[in-house]
């Protein structure tokens, strides 16, 4: 049985209530991380710091999706 491939840049489904500003931050950091990781090693301190920042925002978005409301 085929399943849909995971696409990290997809927006959450309508009604998931993740605030738009948070989604914009995540998308921006994701783009920046992809560009930086293409230029430097994954263990580079700048790549690691950016990855950790992105992780924090993703966790915030997941919390919003699970709880059903946008955390301001």
PDB file of N, CA and C in Angstrom:
ATOM      1  N   UNK A   1       0.843  -1.165   0.000  1.00  0.00           N
ATOM      2  CA  UNK A   1       0.000   0.000   0.000  1.00  0.00           C
ATOM      3  C   UNK A   1       0.892   1.234   0.000  1.00  0.00           C
ATOM      4  N   UNK A   2       0.690   2.133  -0.951  1.00  0.00           N
ATOM      5  CA  UNK A   2       1.490   3.350  -1.060  1.00  0.00           C
ATOM      6  C   UNK A   2       0.949   4.420  -0.128  1.00  0.00           C
ATOM      7  N   UNK A   3       1.865   5.152   0.475  1.00  0.00           N
ATOM      8  CA  UNK A   3       1.448   6.255   1.334  1.00  0.00           C
ATOM      9  C   UNK A   3       2.022   7.556   0.792  1.00  0.00           C
ATOM     10  N   UNK A   4       1.403   8.634   1.164  1.00  0.00           N
ATOM     11  CA  UNK A   4       1.865   9.945   0.717  1.00  0.00           C
ATOM     12  C   UNK A   4       3.206  10.253   1.356  1.00  0.00           C
ATOM     13  N   UNK A   5       4.137  10.742   0.568  1.00  0.00           N
ATOM     14  CA  UNK A   5       5.467  11.084   1.070  1.00  0.00           C
ATOM     15  C   UNK A   5       5.376  12.267   2.028  1.00  0.00           C
ATOM     16  N   UNK A   6       6.181  12.241   3.063  1.00  0.00           N
ATOM     17  CA  UNK A   6       6.231  13.330   4.040  1.00  0.00           C
ATOM     18  C   UNK A   6       6.837  14.555   3.397  1.00  0.00           C
ATOM     19  N   UNK A   7       6.179  15.671   3.534  1.00  0.00           N
ATOM     20  CA  UNK A   7       6.677  16.923   2.992  1.00  0.00           C
ATOM     21  C   UNK A   7       6.672  17.954   4.113  1.00  0.00           C
ATOM     22  N   UNK A   8       7.835  18.241   4.701  1.00  0.00           N
ATOM     23  CA  UNK A   8       7.896  19.107   5.879  1.00  0.00           C
ATOM     24  C   UNK A   8       7.434  20.533   5.647  1.00  0.00           C
ATOM     25  N   UNK A   9       7.365  20.986   4.415  1.00  0.00           N
ATOM     26  CA  UNK A   9       6.963  22.355   4.163  1.00  0.00           C
ATOM     27  C   UNK A   9       5.463  22.500   3.925  1.00  0.00           C
ATOM     28  N   UNK A  10       4.703  21.406   4.024  1.00  0.00           N
ATOM     29  CA  UNK A  10       3.266  21.497   3.848  1.00  0.00           C
ATOM     30  C   UNK A  10       2.644  22.275   4.990  1.00  0.00           C
ATOM     31  N   UNK A  11       1.644  23.046   4.684  1.00  0.00           N
ATOM     32  CA  UNK A  11       0.917  23.760   5.728  1.00  0.00           C
ATOM     33  C   UNK A  11      -0.043  22.783   6.415  1.00  0.00           C
ATOM     34  N   UNK A  12      -0.297  22.995   7.701  1.00  0.00           N
ATOM     35  CA  UNK A  12      -1.266  22.143   8.401  1.00  0.00           C
ATOM     36  C   UNK A  12      -2.641  22.262   7.753  1.00  0.00           C
ATOM     37  N   UNK A  13      -3.473  21.265   7.936  1.00  0.00           N
ATOM     38  CA  UNK A  13      -4.814  21.271   7.377  1.00  0.00           C
ATOM     39  C   UNK A  13      -5.623  22.418   7.975  1.00  0.00           C
ATOM     40  N   UNK A  14      -6.580  22.913   7.192  1.00  0.00           N
ATOM     41  CA  UNK A  14      -7.431  23.997   7.647  1.00  0.00           C
ATOM     42  C   UNK A  14      -8.132  23.577   8.934  1.00  0.00           C
ATOM     43  N   UNK A  15      -8.189  24.493   9.883  1.00  0.00           N
ATOM     44  CA  UNK A  15      -8.836  24.187  11.149  1.00  0.00           C
ATOM     45  C   UNK A  15      -7.863  23.718  12.211  1.00  0.00           C
ATOM     46  N   UNK A  16      -6.594  23.540  11.843  1.00  0.00           N
ATOM     47  CA  UNK A  16      -5.615  23.093  12.831  1.00  0.00           C
ATOM     48  C   UNK A  16      -5.206  24.231  13.753  1.00  0.00           C
ATOM     49  N   UNK A  17      -5.477  25.469  13.354  1.00  0.00           N
ATOM     50  CA  UNK A  17      -5.313  26.653  14.181  1.00  0.00           C
ATOM     51  C   UNK A  17      -3.881  26.966  14.591  1.00  0.00           C
ATOM     52  N   UNK A  18      -2.965  26.821  13.693  1.00  0.00           N
ATOM     53  CA  UNK A  18      -1.599  27.282  13.927  1.00  0.00           C
ATOM     54  C   UNK A  18      -1.547  28.701  13.384  1.00  0.00           C
ATOM     55  N   UNK A  19      -1.065  29.635  14.200  1.00  0.00           N
ATOM     56  CA  UNK A  19      -1.128  31.021  13.731  1.00  0.00           C
ATOM     57  C   UNK A  19      -0.192  31.255  12.552  1.00  0.00           C
ATOM     58  N   UNK A  20      -0.618  32.171  11.708  1.00  0.00           N
ATOM     59  CA  UNK A  20       0.067  32.429  10.434  1.00  0.00           C
ATOM     60  C   UNK A  20       1.497  32.928  10.633  1.00  0.00           C
ATOM     61  N   UNK A  21       1.710  33.759  11.645  1.00  0.00           N
ATOM     62  CA  UNK A  21       3.054  34.280  11.896  1.00  0.00           C
ATOM     63  C   UNK A  21       4.028  33.139  12.216  1.00  0.00           C
ATOM     64  N   UNK A  22       3.589  32.184  13.009  1.00  0.00           N
ATOM     65  CA  UNK A  22       4.423  31.041  13.357  1.00  0.00           C
ATOM     66  C   UNK A  22       4.749  30.216  12.107  1.00  0.00           C
ATOM     67  N   UNK A  23       3.785  30.022  11.248  1.00  0.00           N
ATOM     68  CA  UNK A  23       4.024  29.282  10.008  1.00  0.00           C
ATOM     69  C   UNK A  23       5.038  29.998   9.125  1.00  0.00           C
ATOM     70  N   UNK A  24       4.966  31.314   9.086  1.00  0.00           N
ATOM     71  CA  UNK A  24       5.906  32.086   8.284  1.00  0.00           C
ATOM     72  C   UNK A  24       7.325  31.979   8.846  1.00  0.00           C
ATOM     73  N   UNK A  25       7.452  32.005  10.167  1.00  0.00           N
ATOM     74  CA  UNK A  25       8.768  31.854  10.804  1.00  0.00           C
ATOM     75  C   UNK A  25       9.349  30.486  10.487  1.00  0.00           C
ATOM     76  N   UNK A  26       8.537  29.458  10.613  1.00  0.00           N
ATOM     77  CA  UNK A  26       8.995  28.089  10.342  1.00  0.00           C
ATOM     78  C   UNK A  26       9.452  27.958   8.894  1.00  0.00           C
ATOM     79  N   UNK A  27       8.662  28.475   7.976  1.00  0.00           N
ATOM     80  CA  UNK A  27       9.013  28.364   6.563  1.00  0.00           C
ATOM     81  C   UNK A  27      10.303  29.122   6.264  1.00  0.00           C
ATOM     82  N   UNK A  28      10.452  30.293   6.846  1.00  0.00           N
ATOM     83  CA  UNK A  28      11.652  31.093   6.636  1.00  0.00           C
ATOM     84  C   UNK A  28      12.895  30.390   7.183  1.00  0.00           C
ATOM     85  N   UNK A  29      12.793  29.867   8.395  1.00  0.00           N
ATOM     86  CA  UNK A  29      13.926  29.154   8.995  1.00  0.00           C
ATOM     87  C   UNK A  29      14.250  27.879   8.233  1.00  0.00           C
ATOM     88  N   UNK A  30      13.219  27.196   7.748  1.00  0.00           N
ATOM     89  CA  UNK A  30      13.432  25.965   6.977  1.00  0.00           C
ATOM     90  C   UNK A  30      14.217  26.268   5.701  1.00  0.00           C
ATOM     91  N   UNK A  31      13.835  27.342   5.028  1.00  0.00           N
ATOM     92  CA  UNK A  31      14.532  27.753   3.801  1.00  0.00           C
ATOM     93  C   UNK A  31      15.970  28.147   4.118  1.00  0.00           C
ATOM     94  N   UNK A  32      16.156  28.943   5.171  1.00  0.00           N
ATOM     95  CA  UNK A  32      17.491  29.385   5.570  1.00  0.00           C
ATOM     96  C   UNK A  32      18.383  28.200   5.950  1.00  0.00           C
ATOM     97  N   UNK A  33      17.816  27.236   6.672  1.00  0.00           N
ATOM     98  CA  UNK A  33      18.577  26.057   7.078  1.00  0.00           C
ATOM     99  C   UNK A  33      18.992  25.223   5.870  1.00  0.00           C
ATOM    100  N   UNK A  34      18.095  25.046   4.935  1.00  0.00           N
ATOM    101  CA  UNK A  34      18.424  24.267   3.732  1.00  0.00           C
ATOM    102  C   UNK A  34      19.571  24.925   2.963  1.00  0.00           C
ATOM    103  N   UNK A  35      19.534  26.233   2.849  1.00  0.00           N
ATOM    104  CA  UNK A  35      20.592  26.949   2.140  1.00  0.00           C
ATOM    105  C   UNK A  35      21.919  26.849   2.890  1.00  0.00           C
ATOM    106  N   UNK A  36      21.882  27.051   4.196  1.00  0.00           N
ATOM    107  CA  UNK A  36      23.105  27.017   4.994  1.00  0.00           C
ATOM    108  C   UNK A  36      23.713  25.611   5.018  1.00  0.00           C
ATOM    109  N   UNK A  37      22.867  24.608   5.161  1.00  0.00           N
ATOM    110  CA  UNK A  37      23.356  23.227   5.202  1.00  0.00           C
ATOM    111  C   UNK A  37      23.953  22.815   3.856  1.00  0.00           C
ATOM    112  N   UNK A  38      23.512  23.452   2.784  1.00  0.00           N
ATOM    113  CA  UNK A  38      24.089  23.174   1.473  1.00  0.00           C
ATOM    114  C   UNK A  38      25.492  23.746   1.312  1.00  0.00           C
ATOM    115  N   UNK A  39      25.795  24.750   2.120  1.00  0.00           N
ATOM    116  CA  UNK A  39      27.101  25.406   2.044  1.00  0.00           C
ATOM    117  C   UNK A  39      28.094  24.892   3.080  1.00  0.00           C
ATOM    118  N   UNK A  40      27.562  24.410   4.206  1.00  0.00           N
ATOM    119  CA  UNK A  40      28.429  24.021   5.328  1.00  0.00           C
ATOM    120  C   UNK A  40      28.112  22.605   5.791  1.00  0.00           C
ATOM    121  N   UNK A  41      28.991  22.089   6.612  1.00  0.00           N
ATOM    122  CA  UNK A  41      28.816  20.758   7.185  1.00  0.00           C
ATOM    123  C   UNK A  41      27.656  20.770   8.187  1.00  0.00           C
ATOM    124  N   UNK A  42      26.957  19.649   8.311  1.00  0.00           N
ATOM    125  CA  UNK A  42      25.833  19.559   9.238  1.00  0.00           C
ATOM    126  C   UNK A  42      26.242  19.748  10.696  1.00  0.00           C
ATOM    127  N   UNK A  43      27.513  19.559  10.994  1.00  0.00           N
ATOM    128  CA  UNK A  43      27.987  19.739  12.366  1.00  0.00           C
ATOM    129  C   UNK A  43      28.504  21.156  12.623  1.00  0.00           C
ATOM    130  N   UNK A  44      28.402  22.025  11.647  1.00  0.00           N
ATOM    131  CA  UNK A  44      28.815  23.407  11.807  1.00  0.00           C
ATOM    132  C   UNK A  44      27.948  24.061  12.894  1.00  0.00           C
ATOM    133  N   UNK A  45      28.542  24.816  13.809  1.00  0.00           N
ATOM    134  CA  UNK A  45      27.778  25.435  14.902  1.00  0.00           C
ATOM    135  C   UNK A  45      26.613  26.307  14.429  1.00  0.00           C
ATOM    136  N   UNK A  46      26.775  27.004  13.313  1.00  0.00           N
ATOM    137  CA  UNK A  46      25.691  27.844  12.794  1.00  0.00           C
ATOM    138  C   UNK A  46      24.524  26.997  12.281  1.00  0.00           C
ATOM    139  N   UNK A  47      24.837  25.893  11.628  1.00  0.00           N
ATOM    140  CA  UNK A  47      23.798  24.981  11.139  1.00  0.00           C
ATOM    141  C   UNK A  47      23.068  24.362  12.326  1.00  0.00           C
ATOM    142  N   UNK A  48      23.806  23.926  13.329  1.00  0.00           N
ATOM    143  CA  UNK A  48      23.191  23.317  14.503  1.00  0.00           C
ATOM    144  C   UNK A  48      22.294  24.300  15.249  1.00  0.00           C
ATOM    145  N   UNK A  49      22.763  25.540  15.413  1.00  0.00           N
ATOM    146  CA  UNK A  49      21.975  26.549  16.122  1.00  0.00           C
ATOM    147  C   UNK A  49      20.674  26.846  15.376  1.00  0.00           C
ATOM    148  N   UNK A  50      20.770  26.976  14.073  1.00  0.00           N
ATOM    149  CA  UNK A  50      19.581  27.253  13.268  1.00  0.00           C
ATOM    150  C   UNK A  50      18.613  26.071  13.308  1.00  0.00           C
ATOM    151  N   UNK A  51      19.135  24.873  13.249  1.00  0.00           N
ATOM    152  CA  UNK A  51      18.303  23.676  13.332  1.00  0.00           C
ATOM    153  C   UNK A  51      17.570  23.598  14.673  1.00  0.00           C
ATOM    154  N   UNK A  52      18.254  23.939  15.747  1.00  0.00           N
ATOM    155  CA  UNK A  52      17.635  23.919  17.072  1.00  0.00           C
ATOM    156  C   UNK A  52      16.552  24.991  17.194  1.00  0.00           C
ATOM    157  N   UNK A  53      16.797  26.169  16.615  1.00  0.00           N
ATOM    158  CA  UNK A  53      15.764  27.217  16.620  1.00  0.00           C
ATOM    159  C   UNK A  53      14.536  26.759  15.857  1.00  0.00           C
ATOM    160  N   UNK A  54      14.757  26.158  14.698  1.00  0.00           N
ATOM    161  CA  UNK A  54      13.648  25.653  13.903  1.00  0.00           C
ATOM    162  C   UNK A  54      12.876  24.583  14.672  1.00  0.00           C
ATOM    163  N   UNK A  55      13.581  23.691  15.336  1.00  0.00           N
ATOM    164  CA  UNK A  55      12.929  22.646  16.143  1.00  0.00           C
ATOM    165  C   UNK A  55      11.988  23.241  17.178  1.00  0.00           C
ATOM    166  N   UNK A  56      12.421  24.307  17.844  1.00  0.00           N
ATOM    167  CA  UNK A  56      11.580  24.934  18.878  1.00  0.00           C
ATOM    168  C   UNK A  56      10.282  25.466  18.275  1.00  0.00           C
ATOM    169  N   UNK A  57      10.371  26.098  17.109  1.00  0.00           N
ATOM    170  CA  UNK A  57       9.172  26.615  16.468  1.00  0.00           C
ATOM    171  C   UNK A  57       8.256  25.490  15.982  1.00  0.00           C
ATOM    172  N   UNK A  58       8.833  24.420  15.516  1.00  0.00           N
ATOM    173  CA  UNK A  58       8.024  23.273  15.083  1.00  0.00           C
ATOM    174  C   UNK A  58       7.274  22.678  16.265  1.00  0.00           C
ATOM    175  N   UNK A  59       7.938  22.567  17.397  1.00  0.00           N
ATOM    176  CA  UNK A  59       7.275  22.046  18.609  1.00  0.00           C
ATOM    177  C   UNK A  59       6.126  22.971  19.007  1.00  0.00           C
ATOM    178  N   UNK A  60       6.330  24.274  18.913  1.00  0.00           N
ATOM    179  CA  UNK A  60       5.254  25.221  19.217  1.00  0.00           C
ATOM    180  C   UNK A  60       4.056  25.003  18.296  1.00  0.00           C
ATOM    181  N   UNK A  61       4.324  24.815  17.003  1.00  0.00           N
ATOM    182  CA  UNK A  61       3.242  24.592  16.044  1.00  0.00           C
ATOM    183  C   UNK A  61       2.521  23.277  16.329  1.00  0.00           C
ATOM    184  N   UNK A  62       3.273  22.241  16.669  1.00  0.00           N
ATOM    185  CA  UNK A  62       2.649  20.959  17.004  1.00  0.00           C
ATOM    186  C   UNK A  62       1.769  21.095  18.239  1.00  0.00           C
ATOM    187  N   UNK A  63       2.220  21.850  19.211  1.00  0.00           N
ATOM    188  CA  UNK A  63       1.423  22.076  20.415  1.00  0.00           C
ATOM    189  C   UNK A  63       0.109  22.764  20.051  1.00  0.00           C
ATOM    190  N   UNK A  64       0.185  23.760  19.183  1.00  0.00           N
ATOM    191  CA  UNK A  64      -1.011  24.451  18.753  1.00  0.00           C
ATOM    192  C   UNK A  64      -1.971  23.507  18.031  1.00  0.00           C
ATOM    193  N   UNK A  65      -1.434  22.635  17.187  1.00  0.00           N
ATOM    194  CA  UNK A  65      -2.274  21.705  16.451  1.00  0.00           C
ATOM    195  C   UNK A  65      -2.967  20.716  17.367  1.00  0.00           C
ATOM    196  N   UNK A  66      -2.252  20.241  18.377  1.00  0.00           N
ATOM    197  CA  UNK A  66      -2.814  19.261  19.308  1.00  0.00           C
ATOM    198  C   UNK A  66      -3.832  19.907  20.231  1.00  0.00           C
ATOM    199  N   UNK A  67      -3.520  21.097  20.722  1.00  0.00           N
ATOM    200  CA  UNK A  67      -4.410  21.744  21.677  1.00  0.00           C
ATOM    201  C   UNK A  67      -5.601  22.414  20.992  1.00  0.00           C
ATOM    202  N   UNK A  68      -5.482  22.648  19.700  1.00  0.00           N
ATOM    203  CA  UNK A  68      -6.618  23.190  18.950  1.00  0.00           C
ATOM    204  C   UNK A  68      -6.737  24.693  18.986  1.00  0.00           C
ATOM    205  N   UNK A  69      -5.739  25.369  19.483  1.00  0.00           N
ATOM    206  CA  UNK A  69      -5.803  26.835  19.453  1.00  0.00           C
ATOM    207  C   UNK A  69      -4.404  27.406  19.277  1.00  0.00           C
ATOM    208  N   UNK A  70      -4.365  28.604  18.760  1.00  0.00           N
ATOM    209  CA  UNK A  70      -3.084  29.267  18.517  1.00  0.00           C
ATOM    210  C   UNK A  70      -2.576  29.874  19.814  1.00  0.00           C
ATOM    211  N   UNK A  71      -1.342  29.583  20.135  1.00  0.00           N
ATOM    212  CA  UNK A  71      -0.699  30.157  21.307  1.00  0.00           C
ATOM    213  C   UNK A  71      -0.012  31.426  20.870  1.00  0.00           C
ATOM    214  N   UNK A  72      -0.356  32.516  21.461  1.00  0.00           N
ATOM    215  CA  UNK A  72       0.246  33.809  21.087  1.00  0.00           C
ATOM    216  C   UNK A  72       1.438  34.089  21.939  1.00  0.00           C
TER     217      UNK A  72
END
